[in-house]
């Protein structure tokens, strides 16, 4: 698995992957954007589609934020994603997350618990939200759920986490939340801590390497494993 990282998203062999859009979260937030958070996600997704021209786009769970209702803004944002992906000539794949109890009421397409990517090599890559252990054996897993972020010089940045052989000898890639209203959970605070609400795939977090995409320089920064890197911060 050799991802390309960009703006809280990853690209692997013709597939663009985003996680935790949490459409509708803006209704519960005091943070203001010039445009709504859902519209911001759709606009940035359009830019990523132009950049990568993927064959498919996979939403890796927690498409919606609310468990018990679908705000109009969330419905509009999801419709915007469907339209934008279709107009780009790509196929949309939706994986359910633990927040997506109402997703079936708003989305008429197929919903997946797990989805196997069609990769260029022999490696099996499965996308699942990450709140539960997967049922499908794979060489690598792509998950969301944990909203990883890292603090560097007092500034919190969304990050990817890469664990080689980290889950039952399978590689794991953890995506940050695509929604910029989601601040993210500092991965440094997880060292030596037990957090049962977080992904069961992300255990032994000290072995995971943070990866940060810098939008200003458009550089991808890969850091040492957290067990080593945390001593440098």
Short mmCIF file of C-alpha atoms in Angstrom, two decimals, residues 4-232:
data_model
loop_
_atom_site.label_atom_id
_atom_site.label_comp_id
_atom_site.label_asym_id
_atom_site.label_seq_id
_atom_site.Cartn_x
_atom_site.Cartn_y
_atom_site.Cartn_z
CA UNK A 4 -0.50 9.65 -1.80
CA UNK A 5 -1.60 12.14 0.86
CA UNK A 6 -3.49 15.35 0.24
CA UNK A 7 -5.82 17.66 2.23
CA UNK A 8 -7.03 15.07 4.80
CA UNK A 9 -7.50 12.47 2.05
CA UNK A 10 -5.49 9.60 0.60
CA UNK A 11 -5.23 8.23 -2.92
CA UNK A 12 -4.42 4.56 -3.59
CA UNK A 13 -4.36 2.96 -7.06
CA UNK A 14 -7.29 4.83 -8.60
CA UNK A 15 -9.28 5.27 -5.38
CA UNK A 16 -9.70 8.51 -3.42
CA UNK A 17 -10.39 7.90 0.27
CA UNK A 18 -11.93 10.30 2.78
CA UNK A 19 -13.33 9.61 6.24
CA UNK A 20 -15.45 11.20 8.92
CA UNK A 21 -17.12 14.00 6.98
CA UNK A 22 -19.59 14.32 9.90
CA UNK A 23 -22.07 16.29 7.83
CA UNK A 24 -24.40 18.22 10.13
CA UNK A 25 -21.79 18.84 12.81
CA UNK A 26 -21.87 22.56 12.05
CA UNK A 27 -25.26 22.86 13.75
CA UNK A 28 -23.60 21.99 17.06
CA UNK A 29 -20.44 24.05 16.53
CA UNK A 30 -19.54 27.61 17.48
CA UNK A 31 -16.83 27.75 14.80
CA UNK A 32 -17.77 29.79 11.74
CA UNK A 33 -16.55 29.25 8.20
CA UNK A 34 -17.10 31.69 5.32
CA UNK A 35 -19.16 28.86 3.85
CA UNK A 36 -20.83 25.95 5.59
CA UNK A 37 -18.70 23.00 6.65
CA UNK A 38 -20.57 20.67 4.31
CA UNK A 39 -20.10 22.99 1.35
CA UNK A 40 -16.44 23.33 2.29
CA UNK A 41 -16.07 19.53 2.16
CA UNK A 42 -17.76 19.32 -1.23
CA UNK A 43 -15.61 22.11 -2.67
CA UNK A 44 -12.40 20.48 -1.43
CA UNK A 45 -13.54 17.10 -2.71
CA UNK A 46 -14.04 18.64 -6.14
CA UNK A 47 -10.46 19.91 -6.02
CA UNK A 48 -9.19 16.44 -5.12
CA UNK A 49 -11.20 14.91 -7.96
CA UNK A 50 -9.59 17.36 -10.38
CA UNK A 51 -6.16 16.57 -8.94
CA UNK A 52 -6.31 12.76 -8.98
CA UNK A 53 -9.07 11.87 -11.50
CA UNK A 54 -9.92 8.70 -9.52
CA UNK A 55 -12.04 5.84 -10.76
CA UNK A 56 -13.83 5.65 -7.42
CA UNK A 57 -14.29 7.64 -4.22
CA UNK A 58 -14.72 5.81 -0.92
CA UNK A 59 -16.30 7.50 2.09
CA UNK A 60 -14.90 5.56 5.04
CA UNK A 61 -17.74 6.06 7.50
CA UNK A 62 -19.32 8.66 9.77
CA UNK A 63 -20.73 10.49 6.79
CA UNK A 64 -23.28 12.08 9.13
CA UNK A 65 -22.72 13.45 12.62
CA UNK A 66 -26.10 13.08 14.31
CA UNK A 67 -27.33 9.66 15.41
CA UNK A 68 -31.05 10.39 15.36
CA UNK A 69 -31.89 12.97 12.66
CA UNK A 70 -30.59 14.34 9.37
CA UNK A 71 -30.25 18.14 9.29
CA UNK A 72 -31.04 19.77 5.97
CA UNK A 73 -27.43 20.90 5.65
CA UNK A 74 -26.22 17.30 6.03
CA UNK A 75 -28.62 16.05 3.37
CA UNK A 76 -27.53 18.85 1.03
CA UNK A 77 -23.85 18.08 1.63
CA UNK A 78 -24.30 14.38 0.87
CA UNK A 79 -26.26 15.25 -2.28
CA UNK A 80 -23.40 17.55 -3.24
CA UNK A 81 -20.90 14.72 -2.83
CA UNK A 82 -23.01 12.35 -4.93
CA UNK A 83 -23.39 14.95 -7.67
CA UNK A 84 -19.73 16.01 -7.65
CA UNK A 85 -18.44 12.43 -7.82
CA UNK A 86 -20.88 11.56 -10.62
CA UNK A 87 -19.93 14.65 -12.65
CA UNK A 88 -16.26 13.67 -12.30
CA UNK A 89 -17.05 10.30 -13.86
CA UNK A 90 -16.12 8.37 -10.72
CA UNK A 91 -17.97 5.72 -8.74
CA UNK A 92 -19.05 6.49 -5.16
CA UNK A 93 -18.66 3.82 -2.47
CA UNK A 94 -20.08 4.49 1.00
CA UNK A 95 -18.91 2.62 4.08
CA UNK A 96 -21.05 2.99 7.21
CA UNK A 97 -19.64 4.26 10.49
CA UNK A 98 -21.01 4.15 14.01
CA UNK A 99 -22.62 7.59 13.57
CA UNK A 100 -24.45 6.57 10.39
CA UNK A 101 -27.67 5.22 11.88
CA UNK A 102 -29.70 7.59 9.67
CA UNK A 103 -27.63 7.27 6.52
CA UNK A 104 -29.95 4.76 4.84
CA UNK A 105 -32.81 7.27 5.07
CA UNK A 106 -30.87 9.84 3.04
CA UNK A 107 -28.76 7.74 0.68
CA UNK A 108 -30.35 5.30 -1.76
CA UNK A 109 -27.13 3.61 -2.86
CA UNK A 110 -25.51 0.50 -1.43
CA UNK A 111 -23.96 0.78 2.03
CA UNK A 112 -20.95 -1.32 3.03
CA UNK A 113 -19.55 -2.47 6.36
CA UNK A 114 -16.26 -3.25 4.63
CA UNK A 115 -15.04 -2.66 1.09
CA UNK A 116 -12.08 -4.26 -0.69
CA UNK A 117 -10.16 -1.98 -3.04
CA UNK A 118 -9.21 -3.01 -6.55
CA UNK A 119 -5.47 -2.36 -6.31
CA UNK A 120 -2.75 -2.60 -8.92
CA UNK A 121 -0.81 -5.27 -7.02
CA UNK A 122 -1.46 -8.53 -5.22
CA UNK A 123 -1.95 -6.83 -1.86
CA UNK A 124 -5.46 -7.01 -0.37
CA UNK A 125 -6.61 -3.62 0.97
CA UNK A 126 -9.91 -3.34 2.87
CA UNK A 127 -11.64 -0.11 3.90
CA UNK A 128 -13.75 -0.15 7.04
CA UNK A 129 -14.72 2.62 9.43
CA UNK A 130 -12.65 1.22 12.27
CA UNK A 131 -15.05 1.28 15.22
CA UNK A 132 -15.24 -2.51 15.13
CA UNK A 133 -12.76 -5.22 14.27
CA UNK A 134 -12.98 -6.23 10.59
CA UNK A 135 -14.35 -9.55 9.39
CA UNK A 136 -12.44 -9.63 6.10
CA UNK A 137 -8.80 -10.78 6.21
CA UNK A 138 -6.50 -8.31 4.45
CA UNK A 139 -2.88 -7.34 3.99
CA UNK A 140 -3.80 -3.75 4.85
CA UNK A 141 -6.72 -1.82 6.32
CA UNK A 142 -7.77 1.79 5.78
CA UNK A 143 -9.88 3.21 8.60
CA UNK A 144 -11.17 6.44 10.07
CA UNK A 145 -13.03 6.85 13.38
CA UNK A 146 -10.20 8.20 15.56
CA UNK A 147 -9.76 11.68 13.97
CA UNK A 148 -5.98 11.68 14.60
CA UNK A 149 -4.13 14.96 15.05
CA UNK A 150 -0.67 15.85 16.29
CA UNK A 151 0.61 18.87 18.19
CA UNK A 152 3.85 20.34 16.89
CA UNK A 153 5.24 23.51 18.49
CA UNK A 154 1.87 24.20 20.09
CA UNK A 155 -0.10 23.87 16.85
CA UNK A 156 -2.51 20.99 16.33
CA UNK A 157 -2.55 19.53 12.83
CA UNK A 158 -4.67 16.72 11.39
CA UNK A 159 -2.50 13.72 10.61
CA UNK A 160 -2.57 10.28 9.10
CA UNK A 161 -1.29 7.33 11.10
CA UNK A 162 0.64 4.52 9.41
CA UNK A 163 1.23 1.25 11.21
CA UNK A 164 3.29 -1.42 9.44
CA UNK A 165 2.02 -4.83 10.52
CA UNK A 166 0.21 -3.07 13.35
CA UNK A 167 -3.03 -5.09 13.42
CA UNK A 168 -2.58 -8.86 13.42
CA UNK A 169 0.45 -8.38 11.16
CA UNK A 170 -1.59 -6.34 8.67
CA UNK A 171 -0.73 -2.74 7.83
CA UNK A 172 -3.10 0.00 8.96
CA UNK A 173 -3.68 3.50 7.58
CA UNK A 174 -5.79 5.82 9.74
CA UNK A 175 -7.34 8.80 7.94
CA UNK A 176 -8.00 12.13 9.68
CA UNK A 177 -11.47 13.66 9.61
CA UNK A 178 -12.16 15.37 6.28
CA UNK A 179 -14.35 17.94 8.06
CA UNK A 180 -12.32 20.95 9.17
CA UNK A 181 -14.76 21.54 12.04
CA UNK A 182 -13.47 18.34 13.64
CA UNK A 183 -10.48 19.42 15.71
CA UNK A 184 -9.05 15.94 16.05
CA UNK A 185 -7.72 13.91 18.96
CA UNK A 186 -4.07 14.41 19.80
CA UNK A 187 -2.29 11.11 19.26
CA UNK A 188 0.41 12.03 21.76
CA UNK A 189 -2.17 11.88 24.53
CA UNK A 190 -2.91 8.25 23.68
CA UNK A 191 0.53 6.94 24.51
CA UNK A 192 0.23 4.60 27.47
CA UNK A 193 -3.51 5.30 27.76
CA UNK A 194 -6.45 2.95 27.27
CA UNK A 195 -9.31 4.49 25.28
CA UNK A 196 -11.99 1.85 24.66
CA UNK A 197 -14.07 4.23 22.51
CA UNK A 198 -11.29 4.39 19.92
CA UNK A 199 -10.54 1.95 17.12
CA UNK A 200 -9.66 -1.62 18.11
CA UNK A 201 -7.36 -1.70 15.07
CA UNK A 202 -5.17 1.05 16.53
CA UNK A 203 -3.53 -0.63 19.49
CA UNK A 204 0.10 -0.28 20.41
CA UNK A 205 -0.04 3.27 19.08
CA UNK A 206 3.63 3.88 19.83
CA UNK A 207 4.49 1.94 16.64
CA UNK A 208 2.40 4.23 14.38
CA UNK A 209 4.11 6.89 12.29
CA UNK A 210 2.31 10.26 11.96
CA UNK A 211 2.11 11.67 8.45
CA UNK A 212 1.22 15.34 7.93
CA UNK A 213 0.36 16.99 4.62
CA UNK A 214 1.42 20.65 4.68
CA UNK A 215 -1.04 22.58 2.45
CA UNK A 216 1.23 25.62 2.24
CA UNK A 217 4.29 23.84 0.89
CA UNK A 218 2.27 20.89 -0.49
CA UNK A 219 4.82 18.61 1.13
CA UNK A 220 4.13 15.33 2.90
CA UNK A 221 6.01 15.06 6.20
CA UNK A 222 6.55 11.57 7.61
CA UNK A 223 7.69 11.38 11.23
CA UNK A 224 9.25 8.56 13.27
CA UNK A 225 7.00 6.17 15.21
CA UNK A 226 5.13 7.91 18.02
CA UNK A 227 7.02 6.05 20.73
CA UNK A 228 10.19 7.71 19.46
CA UNK A 229 8.76 10.95 18.09
CA UNK A 230 6.90 11.89 21.30
CA UNK A 231 10.25 12.27 23.08
CA UNK A 232 11.28 14.88 20.50
#
